[in-house]
Tab-separated table of C-alpha atoms in Angstrom:
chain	number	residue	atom	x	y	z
A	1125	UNK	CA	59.413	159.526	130.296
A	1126	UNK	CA	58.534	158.429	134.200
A	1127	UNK	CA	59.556	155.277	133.427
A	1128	UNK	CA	62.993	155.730	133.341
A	1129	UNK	CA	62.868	156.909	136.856
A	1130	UNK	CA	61.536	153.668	137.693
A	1131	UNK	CA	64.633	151.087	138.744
A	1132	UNK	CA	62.691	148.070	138.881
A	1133	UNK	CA	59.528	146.041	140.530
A	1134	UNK	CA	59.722	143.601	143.196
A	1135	UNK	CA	57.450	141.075	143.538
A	1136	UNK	CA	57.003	139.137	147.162
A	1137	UNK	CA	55.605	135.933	146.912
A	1138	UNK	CA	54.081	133.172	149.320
A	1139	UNK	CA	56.249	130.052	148.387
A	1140	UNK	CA	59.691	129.482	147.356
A	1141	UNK	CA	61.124	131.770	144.834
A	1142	UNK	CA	64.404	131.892	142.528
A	1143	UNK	CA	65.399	135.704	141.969
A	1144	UNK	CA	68.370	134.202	139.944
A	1145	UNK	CA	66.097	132.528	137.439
A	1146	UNK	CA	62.609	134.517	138.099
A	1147	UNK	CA	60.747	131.750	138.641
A	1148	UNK	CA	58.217	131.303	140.842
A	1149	UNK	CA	59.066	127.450	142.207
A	1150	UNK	CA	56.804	126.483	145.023
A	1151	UNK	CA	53.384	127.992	145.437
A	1152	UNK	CA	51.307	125.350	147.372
A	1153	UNK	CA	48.698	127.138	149.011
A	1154	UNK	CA	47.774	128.324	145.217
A	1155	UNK	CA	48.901	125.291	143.637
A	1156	UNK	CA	51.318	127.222	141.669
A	1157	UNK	CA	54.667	124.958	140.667
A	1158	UNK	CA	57.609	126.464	138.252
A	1159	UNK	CA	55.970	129.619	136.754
A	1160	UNK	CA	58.454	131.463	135.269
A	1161	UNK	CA	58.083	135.417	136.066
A	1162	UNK	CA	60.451	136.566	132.994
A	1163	UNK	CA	57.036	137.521	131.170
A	1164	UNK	CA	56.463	140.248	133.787
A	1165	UNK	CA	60.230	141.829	132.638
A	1166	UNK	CA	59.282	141.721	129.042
A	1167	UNK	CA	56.034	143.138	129.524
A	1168	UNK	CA	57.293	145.975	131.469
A	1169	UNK	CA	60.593	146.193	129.600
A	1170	UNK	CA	61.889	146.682	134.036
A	1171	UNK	CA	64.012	144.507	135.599
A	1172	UNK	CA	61.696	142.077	137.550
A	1173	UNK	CA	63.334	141.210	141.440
A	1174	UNK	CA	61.240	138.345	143.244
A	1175	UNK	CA	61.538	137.895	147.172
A	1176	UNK	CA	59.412	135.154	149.296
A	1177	UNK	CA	56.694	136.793	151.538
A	1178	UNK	CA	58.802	136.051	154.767
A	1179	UNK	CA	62.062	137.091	153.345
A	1180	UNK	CA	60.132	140.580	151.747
A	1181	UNK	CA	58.909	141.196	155.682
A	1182	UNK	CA	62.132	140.478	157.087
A	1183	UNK	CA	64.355	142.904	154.778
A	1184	UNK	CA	61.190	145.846	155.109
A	1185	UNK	CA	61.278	145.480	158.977
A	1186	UNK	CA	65.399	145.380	159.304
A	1187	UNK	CA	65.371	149.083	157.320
A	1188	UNK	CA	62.530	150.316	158.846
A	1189	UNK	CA	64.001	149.322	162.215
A	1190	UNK	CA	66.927	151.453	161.462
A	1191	UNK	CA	69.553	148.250	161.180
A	1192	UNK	CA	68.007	148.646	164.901
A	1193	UNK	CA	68.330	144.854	164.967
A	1194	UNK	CA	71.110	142.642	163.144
A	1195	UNK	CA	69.346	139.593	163.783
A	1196	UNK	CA	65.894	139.660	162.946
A	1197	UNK	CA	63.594	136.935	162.432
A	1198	UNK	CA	59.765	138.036	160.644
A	1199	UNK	CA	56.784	135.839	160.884
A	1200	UNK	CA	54.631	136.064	158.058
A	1201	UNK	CA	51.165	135.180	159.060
A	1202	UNK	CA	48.607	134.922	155.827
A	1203	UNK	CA	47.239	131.714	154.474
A	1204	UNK	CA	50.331	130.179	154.999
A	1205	UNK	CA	52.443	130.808	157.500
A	1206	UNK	CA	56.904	131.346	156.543
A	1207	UNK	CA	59.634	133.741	158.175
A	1208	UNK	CA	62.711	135.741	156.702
A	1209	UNK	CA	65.909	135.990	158.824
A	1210	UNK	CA	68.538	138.857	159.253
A	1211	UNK	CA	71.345	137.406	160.014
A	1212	UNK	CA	74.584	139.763	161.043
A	1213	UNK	CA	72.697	142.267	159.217
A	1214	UNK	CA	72.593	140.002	155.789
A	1215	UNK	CA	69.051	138.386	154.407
A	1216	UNK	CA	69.410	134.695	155.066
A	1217	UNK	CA	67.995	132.944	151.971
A	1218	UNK	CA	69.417	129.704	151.845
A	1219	UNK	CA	71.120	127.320	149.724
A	1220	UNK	CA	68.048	127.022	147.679
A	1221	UNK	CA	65.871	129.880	148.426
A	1222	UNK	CA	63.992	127.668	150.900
A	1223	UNK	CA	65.411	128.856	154.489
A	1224	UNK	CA	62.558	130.162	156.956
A	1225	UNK	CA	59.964	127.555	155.831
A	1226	UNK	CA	58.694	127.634	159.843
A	1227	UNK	CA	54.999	126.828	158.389
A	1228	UNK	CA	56.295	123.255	157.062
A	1229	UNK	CA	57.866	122.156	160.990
A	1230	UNK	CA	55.276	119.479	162.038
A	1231	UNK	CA	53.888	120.482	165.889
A	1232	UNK	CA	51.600	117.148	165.408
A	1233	UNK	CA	53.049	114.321	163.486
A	1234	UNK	CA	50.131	112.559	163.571
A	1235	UNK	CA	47.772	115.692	162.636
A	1236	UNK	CA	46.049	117.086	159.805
A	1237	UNK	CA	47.693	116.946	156.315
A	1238	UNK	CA	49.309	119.496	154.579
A	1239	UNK	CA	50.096	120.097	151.024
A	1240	UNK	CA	53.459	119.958	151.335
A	1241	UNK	CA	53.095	115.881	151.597
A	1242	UNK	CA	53.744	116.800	155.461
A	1243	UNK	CA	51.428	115.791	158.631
A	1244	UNK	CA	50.477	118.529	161.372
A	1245	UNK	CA	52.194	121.199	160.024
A	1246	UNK	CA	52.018	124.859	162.001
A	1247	UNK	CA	49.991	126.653	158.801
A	1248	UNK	CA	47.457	124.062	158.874
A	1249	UNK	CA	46.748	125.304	162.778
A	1250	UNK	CA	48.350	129.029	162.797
A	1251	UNK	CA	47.725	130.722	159.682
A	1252	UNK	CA	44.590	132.643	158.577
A	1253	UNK	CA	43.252	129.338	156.399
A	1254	UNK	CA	43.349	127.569	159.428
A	1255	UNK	CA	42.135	129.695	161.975
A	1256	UNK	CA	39.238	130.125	159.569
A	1257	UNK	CA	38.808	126.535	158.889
A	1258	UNK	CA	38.457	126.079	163.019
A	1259	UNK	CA	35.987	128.572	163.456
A	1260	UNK	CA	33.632	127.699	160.664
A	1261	UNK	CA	33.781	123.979	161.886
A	1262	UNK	CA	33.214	125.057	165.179
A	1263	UNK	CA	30.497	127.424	164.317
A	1264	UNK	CA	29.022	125.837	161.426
A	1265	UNK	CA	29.498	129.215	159.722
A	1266	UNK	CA	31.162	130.495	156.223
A	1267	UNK	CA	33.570	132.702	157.305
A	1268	UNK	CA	35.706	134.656	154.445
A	1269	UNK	CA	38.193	136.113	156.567
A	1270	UNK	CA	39.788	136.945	160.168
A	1271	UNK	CA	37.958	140.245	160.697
A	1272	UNK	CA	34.712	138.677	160.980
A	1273	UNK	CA	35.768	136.223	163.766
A	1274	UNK	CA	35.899	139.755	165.869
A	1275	UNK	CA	33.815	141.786	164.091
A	1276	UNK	CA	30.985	138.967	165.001
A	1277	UNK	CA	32.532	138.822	168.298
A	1278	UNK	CA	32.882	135.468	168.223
A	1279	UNK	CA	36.063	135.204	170.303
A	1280	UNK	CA	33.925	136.254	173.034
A	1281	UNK	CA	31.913	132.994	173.135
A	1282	UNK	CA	33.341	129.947	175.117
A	1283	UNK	CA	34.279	128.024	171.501
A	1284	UNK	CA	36.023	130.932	170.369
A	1285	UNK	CA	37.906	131.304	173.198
A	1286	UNK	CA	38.987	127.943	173.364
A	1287	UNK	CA	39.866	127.914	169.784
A	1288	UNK	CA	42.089	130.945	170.240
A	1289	UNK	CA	43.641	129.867	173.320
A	1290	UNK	CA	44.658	126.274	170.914
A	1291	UNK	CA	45.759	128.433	168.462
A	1292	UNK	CA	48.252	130.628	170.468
A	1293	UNK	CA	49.543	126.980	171.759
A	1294	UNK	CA	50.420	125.830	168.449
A	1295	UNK	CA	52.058	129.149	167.425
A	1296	UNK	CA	53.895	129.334	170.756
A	1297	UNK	CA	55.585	125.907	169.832
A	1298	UNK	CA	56.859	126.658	166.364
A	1299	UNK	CA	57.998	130.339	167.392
A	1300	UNK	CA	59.892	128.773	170.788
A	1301	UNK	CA	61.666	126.228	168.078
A	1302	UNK	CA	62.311	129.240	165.728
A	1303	UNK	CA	63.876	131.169	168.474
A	1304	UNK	CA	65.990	128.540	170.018
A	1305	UNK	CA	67.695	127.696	166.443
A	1306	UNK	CA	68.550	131.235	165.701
A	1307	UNK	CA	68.800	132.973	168.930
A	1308	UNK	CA	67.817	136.099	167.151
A	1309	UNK	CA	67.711	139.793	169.624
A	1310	UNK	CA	64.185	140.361	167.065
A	1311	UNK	CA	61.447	138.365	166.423
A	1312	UNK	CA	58.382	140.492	164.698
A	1313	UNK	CA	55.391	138.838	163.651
A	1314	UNK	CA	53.667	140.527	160.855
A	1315	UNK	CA	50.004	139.577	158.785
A	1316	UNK	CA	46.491	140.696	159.246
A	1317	UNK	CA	46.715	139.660	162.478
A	1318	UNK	CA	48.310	142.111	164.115
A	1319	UNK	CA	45.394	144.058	163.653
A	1320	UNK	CA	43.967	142.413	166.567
A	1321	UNK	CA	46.000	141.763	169.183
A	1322	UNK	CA	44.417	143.202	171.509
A	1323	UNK	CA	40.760	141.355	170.979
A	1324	UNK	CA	42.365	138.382	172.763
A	1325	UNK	CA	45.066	139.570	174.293
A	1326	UNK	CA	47.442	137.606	171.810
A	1327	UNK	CA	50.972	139.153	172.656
A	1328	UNK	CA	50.656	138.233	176.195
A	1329	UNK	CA	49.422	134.561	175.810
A	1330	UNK	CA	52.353	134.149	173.449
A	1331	UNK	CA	54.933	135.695	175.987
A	1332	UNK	CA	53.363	133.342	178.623
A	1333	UNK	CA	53.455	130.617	176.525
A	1334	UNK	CA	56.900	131.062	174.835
A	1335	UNK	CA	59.011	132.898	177.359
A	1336	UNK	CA	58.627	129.807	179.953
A	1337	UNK	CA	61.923	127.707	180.263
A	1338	UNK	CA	65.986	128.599	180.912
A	1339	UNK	CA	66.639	129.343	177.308
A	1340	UNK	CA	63.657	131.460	176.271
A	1341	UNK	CA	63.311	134.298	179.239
A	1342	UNK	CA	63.945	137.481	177.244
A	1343	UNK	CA	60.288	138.709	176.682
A	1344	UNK	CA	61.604	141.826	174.807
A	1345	UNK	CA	62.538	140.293	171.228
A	1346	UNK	CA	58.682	139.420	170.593
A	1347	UNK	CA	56.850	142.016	169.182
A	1348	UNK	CA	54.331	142.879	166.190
A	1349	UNK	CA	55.006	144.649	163.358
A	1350	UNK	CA	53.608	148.261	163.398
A	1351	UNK	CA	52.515	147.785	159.396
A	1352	UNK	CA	50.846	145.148	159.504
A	1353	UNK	CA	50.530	142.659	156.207
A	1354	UNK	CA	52.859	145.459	154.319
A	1355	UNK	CA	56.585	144.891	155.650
A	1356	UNK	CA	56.602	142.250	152.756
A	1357	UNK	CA	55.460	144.789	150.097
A	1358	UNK	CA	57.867	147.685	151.390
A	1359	UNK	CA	60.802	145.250	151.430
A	1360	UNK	CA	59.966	143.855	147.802
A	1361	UNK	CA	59.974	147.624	147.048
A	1362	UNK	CA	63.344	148.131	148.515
A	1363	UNK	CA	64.873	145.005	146.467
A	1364	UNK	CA	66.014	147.460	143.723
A	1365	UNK	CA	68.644	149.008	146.320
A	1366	UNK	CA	68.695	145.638	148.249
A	1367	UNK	CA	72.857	145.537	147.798
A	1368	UNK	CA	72.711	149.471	148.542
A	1369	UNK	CA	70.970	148.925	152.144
A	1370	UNK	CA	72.376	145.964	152.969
Protein backbone atom coordinates (compact mmCIF):
# COMPACT_ATOMS: atom_id res chain seq x y z
CA UNK A 1 0.00 0.00 0.00
CA UNK A 2 3.03 2.73 0.76
CA UNK A 3 4.54 1.68 -2.11
CA UNK A 4 2.51 3.19 -4.48
CA UNK A 5 3.29 6.49 -2.98
CA UNK A 6 6.74 5.81 -3.78
CA UNK A 7 7.66 7.38 -7.53
CA UNK A 8 10.91 5.89 -7.87
CA UNK A 9 14.71 5.46 -6.36
CA UNK A 10 17.66 7.23 -7.49
CA UNK A 11 20.79 5.91 -7.23
CA UNK A 12 24.12 8.37 -7.37
CA UNK A 13 27.07 6.73 -8.31
CA UNK A 14 30.97 7.46 -8.37
CA UNK A 15 31.83 6.77 -12.12
CA UNK A 16 30.13 7.19 -15.31
CA UNK A 17 26.57 6.20 -15.49
CA UNK A 18 23.85 5.62 -18.38
CA UNK A 19 20.26 6.54 -16.92
CA UNK A 20 19.03 5.66 -20.51
CA UNK A 21 20.23 2.09 -20.27
CA UNK A 22 20.73 1.69 -16.25
CA UNK A 23 23.94 0.66 -16.41
CA UNK A 24 26.50 1.38 -14.32
CA UNK A 25 29.59 1.93 -17.07
CA UNK A 26 32.69 3.17 -15.38
CA UNK A 27 33.40 2.46 -11.76
CA UNK A 28 37.26 2.58 -11.41
CA UNK A 29 37.93 3.36 -7.99
CA UNK A 30 35.76 -0.02 -7.29
CA UNK A 31 36.76 -1.70 -10.32
CA UNK A 32 33.25 -1.88 -11.37
CA UNK A 33 32.87 -1.91 -15.52
CA UNK A 34 29.22 -2.37 -17.32
CA UNK A 35 26.97 -3.56 -14.42
CA UNK A 36 23.72 -3.32 -15.48
CA UNK A 37 21.30 -1.76 -12.62
CA UNK A 38 17.90 -3.13 -14.33
CA UNK A 39 17.99 -5.92 -11.48
CA UNK A 40 17.43 -3.19 -8.87
CA UNK A 41 13.91 -2.18 -11.01
CA UNK A 42 12.80 -5.73 -11.04
CA UNK A 43 13.53 -6.33 -7.59
CA UNK A 44 11.69 -3.37 -6.44
CA UNK A 45 9.08 -3.54 -9.20
CA UNK A 46 10.12 0.99 -9.04
CA UNK A 47 11.44 2.69 -11.70
CA UNK A 48 15.26 2.77 -11.03
CA UNK A 49 16.90 6.62 -12.07
CA UNK A 50 20.88 6.56 -11.86
CA UNK A 51 22.87 9.98 -11.61
CA UNK A 52 26.91 10.22 -11.25
CA UNK A 53 28.02 11.43 -7.73
CA UNK A 54 29.03 14.94 -9.17
CA UNK A 55 26.04 15.35 -11.31
CA UNK A 56 23.63 14.05 -8.00
CA UNK A 57 25.56 17.10 -5.93
CA UNK A 58 25.18 19.50 -8.57
CA UNK A 59 21.24 19.07 -9.23
CA UNK A 60 20.72 18.77 -4.94
CA UNK A 61 22.72 22.07 -4.48
CA UNK A 62 20.96 24.08 -7.64
CA UNK A 63 17.30 23.30 -5.74
CA UNK A 64 18.44 23.73 -2.51
CA UNK A 65 20.02 27.03 -3.59
CA UNK A 66 16.67 28.16 -4.68
CA UNK A 67 17.67 28.21 -8.71
CA UNK A 68 19.82 30.88 -6.56
CA UNK A 69 22.53 30.10 -9.12
CA UNK A 70 22.01 29.13 -12.95
CA UNK A 71 25.43 28.15 -13.34
CA UNK A 72 26.66 25.98 -10.82
CA UNK A 73 29.57 23.85 -10.82
CA UNK A 74 29.78 20.96 -7.56
CA UNK A 75 32.96 19.34 -6.57
CA UNK A 76 32.54 16.03 -5.33
CA UNK A 77 35.33 15.20 -3.02
CA UNK A 78 35.27 11.24 -1.84
CA UNK A 79 37.71 8.66 -3.02
CA UNK A 80 37.61 10.03 -6.23
CA UNK A 81 37.27 13.26 -6.98
CA UNK A 82 34.28 14.46 -10.25
CA UNK A 83 31.92 17.65 -10.57
CA UNK A 84 28.27 18.20 -11.98
CA UNK A 85 27.51 21.46 -13.87
CA UNK A 86 24.30 23.69 -14.05
CA UNK A 87 24.38 25.16 -16.94
CA UNK A 88 21.53 28.04 -17.79
CA UNK A 89 19.73 26.30 -15.16
CA UNK A 90 19.91 22.70 -17.13
CA UNK A 91 22.19 19.58 -15.67
CA UNK A 92 25.08 19.35 -18.08
CA UNK A 93 25.65 15.61 -18.66
CA UNK A 94 27.33 15.27 -21.76
CA UNK A 95 27.32 13.54 -24.94
CA UNK A 96 28.09 10.38 -23.16
CA UNK A 97 27.34 10.84 -19.60
CA UNK A 98 31.03 11.62 -19.03
CA UNK A 99 31.10 15.65 -18.70
CA UNK A 100 32.63 16.92 -15.23
CA UNK A 101 35.31 14.17 -15.06
CA UNK A 102 37.70 17.13 -13.26
CA UNK A 103 39.42 14.09 -11.20
CA UNK A 104 40.86 12.57 -14.64
CA UNK A 105 42.72 16.36 -15.76
CA UNK A 106 46.45 15.48 -15.21
CA UNK A 107 48.13 18.50 -12.79
CA UNK A 108 51.50 16.25 -13.17
CA UNK A 109 52.04 14.47 -16.38
CA UNK A 110 54.80 12.85 -15.20
CA UNK A 111 53.17 11.84 -11.66
CA UNK A 112 51.66 9.01 -10.03
CA UNK A 113 49.38 6.64 -12.05
CA UNK A 114 45.90 6.48 -12.06
CA UNK A 115 43.44 3.88 -12.99
CA UNK A 116 42.07 5.55 -15.59
CA UNK A 117 45.41 4.57 -17.76
CA UNK A 118 46.18 8.43 -16.95
CA UNK A 119 49.50 9.94 -15.17
CA UNK A 120 49.16 12.62 -12.24
CA UNK A 121 45.72 12.87 -12.18
CA UNK A 122 43.98 15.45 -9.42
CA UNK A 123 42.15 12.28 -7.39
CA UNK A 124 45.34 10.60 -7.02
CA UNK A 125 46.54 14.01 -4.96
CA UNK A 126 42.99 15.66 -3.91
CA UNK A 127 40.60 13.13 -2.99
CA UNK A 128 40.17 11.33 0.37
CA UNK A 129 42.29 8.02 -1.04
CA UNK A 130 44.95 10.24 -1.62
CA UNK A 131 45.11 12.48 1.11
CA UNK A 132 45.08 9.27 3.13
CA UNK A 133 47.66 7.58 1.13
CA UNK A 134 50.06 10.90 1.92
CA UNK A 135 49.59 10.87 5.42
CA UNK A 136 50.10 7.22 6.15
CA UNK A 137 53.37 7.39 4.00
CA UNK A 138 54.34 10.28 5.73
CA UNK A 139 53.48 8.99 9.09
CA UNK A 140 54.06 5.44 8.69
CA UNK A 141 50.53 5.04 10.07
CA UNK A 142 47.17 3.04 8.90
CA UNK A 143 44.85 5.57 8.61
CA UNK A 144 41.05 4.49 7.62
CA UNK A 145 39.74 7.77 7.01
CA UNK A 146 39.99 11.78 7.00
CA UNK A 147 38.65 12.32 10.52
CA UNK A 148 41.52 10.78 12.11
CA UNK A 149 44.12 13.01 10.33
CA UNK A 150 42.37 15.81 12.80
CA UNK A 151 41.05 13.90 15.30
CA UNK A 152 44.93 12.76 15.92
CA UNK A 153 45.80 16.24 15.28
CA UNK A 154 48.11 15.46 12.95
CA UNK A 155 47.72 18.55 10.75
CA UNK A 156 49.22 20.28 13.56
CA UNK A 157 52.67 18.68 13.12
CA UNK A 158 55.17 20.22 10.55
CA UNK A 159 54.50 16.99 7.95
CA UNK A 160 50.97 17.49 8.17
CA UNK A 161 51.08 20.84 7.51
CA UNK A 162 53.14 20.58 4.65
CA UNK A 163 51.11 17.84 3.27
CA UNK A 164 47.98 19.96 3.51
CA UNK A 165 49.44 23.01 2.25
CA UNK A 166 50.54 20.43 -1.19
CA UNK A 167 47.27 19.33 -1.19
CA UNK A 168 45.35 22.69 -1.37
CA UNK A 169 48.05 23.42 -4.34
CA UNK A 170 46.97 20.62 -6.36
CA UNK A 171 43.23 21.28 -5.78
CA UNK A 172 43.73 25.00 -6.43
CA UNK A 173 45.06 24.04 -10.00
CA UNK A 174 42.30 21.76 -11.19
CA UNK A 175 39.47 24.08 -9.61
CA UNK A 176 41.28 27.43 -11.37
CA UNK A 177 41.09 25.18 -14.81
CA UNK A 178 37.45 24.19 -13.91
CA UNK A 179 36.51 27.73 -13.40
CA UNK A 180 38.16 29.29 -16.33
CA UNK A 181 36.34 26.70 -18.85
CA UNK A 182 32.94 27.33 -17.48
CA UNK A 183 33.00 30.68 -15.98
CA UNK A 184 30.32 29.53 -13.66
CA UNK A 185 28.74 32.58 -10.84
CA UNK A 186 28.85 29.01 -8.28
CA UNK A 187 31.36 26.77 -7.53
CA UNK A 188 30.46 24.52 -4.21
CA UNK A 189 32.66 21.92 -3.13
CA UNK A 190 30.95 19.19 -1.32
CA UNK A 191 32.47 15.60 0.51
CA UNK A 192 33.54 14.80 3.98
CA UNK A 193 35.68 17.43 3.80
CA UNK A 194 33.83 20.16 4.39
CA UNK A 195 33.57 19.02 7.73
CA UNK A 196 36.82 20.52 8.38
CA UNK A 197 37.52 23.49 6.93
CA UNK A 198 38.27 25.20 9.47
CA UNK A 199 41.17 22.72 11.04
CA UNK A 200 43.44 24.18 8.34
CA UNK A 201 41.95 26.96 7.29
CA UNK A 202 41.14 25.31 3.78
CA UNK A 203 38.67 27.94 2.19
CA UNK A 204 41.13 30.64 2.55
CA UNK A 205 44.29 28.84 1.18
CA UNK A 206 42.11 27.93 -1.78
CA UNK A 207 40.87 31.62 -2.32
CA UNK A 208 44.59 32.64 -2.05
CA UNK A 209 45.62 30.15 -4.19
CA UNK A 210 42.86 30.26 -6.89
CA UNK A 211 41.62 33.82 -6.89
CA UNK A 212 45.31 35.12 -7.99
CA UNK A 213 45.43 36.24 -11.74
CA UNK A 214 43.10 38.76 -14.19
CA UNK A 215 40.58 36.10 -14.93
CA UNK A 216 39.96 34.48 -11.55
CA UNK A 217 39.37 37.64 -8.97
CA UNK A 218 35.77 37.00 -7.89
CA UNK A 219 36.35 35.28 -4.45
CA UNK A 220 32.53 35.01 -3.91
CA UNK A 221 31.59 31.90 -6.26
CA UNK A 222 33.81 29.49 -3.96
CA UNK A 223 32.11 28.16 -1.24
CA UNK A 224 31.31 24.71 0.64
CA UNK A 225 28.36 23.00 0.66
CA UNK A 226 26.36 23.37 3.95
CA UNK A 227 25.41 19.31 3.73
CA UNK A 228 28.23 18.01 3.41
CA UNK A 229 28.74 14.38 1.49
CA UNK A 230 24.66 14.45 1.06
CA UNK A 231 23.90 17.04 -1.89
CA UNK A 232 24.54 13.85 -4.08
CA UNK A 233 21.98 11.72 -2.16
CA UNK A 234 19.24 14.60 -1.99
CA UNK A 235 19.67 15.26 -5.72
CA UNK A 236 19.45 11.40 -6.63
CA UNK A 237 16.29 11.71 -4.48
CA UNK A 238 14.96 14.55 -6.47
CA UNK A 239 15.62 12.62 -9.95
CA UNK A 240 11.98 11.35 -9.85
CA UNK A 241 10.74 15.12 -10.42
CA UNK A 242 14.12 15.95 -12.15
CA UNK A 243 11.99 17.30 -15.49
CA UNK A 244 9.46 18.89 -12.82
CA UNK A 245 12.35 21.14 -11.13
CA UNK A 246 14.26 21.69 -13.86
Amino acid sequence: KEKNKIMGIGISLPGIVNDISKVFEIGTNFKLFSQDMKVIEKVMELPVYLINEGNGGAFGEYILNKYKYKNIGYISIDTGIGAGIILQGQLYEGENFKAGEIGHISIDFNGKECSCGNRGCLERYCSNTGLLEEFNKVFNLTLENIGEIFFKELHKQQKGKEILEKYVINLSHGLQNFILLFDLNKIIIGGEICNYIEYFHFQEELEKNIFNNLFCKDKTILSFSKYGNESNLIGAGLLPFKELLL
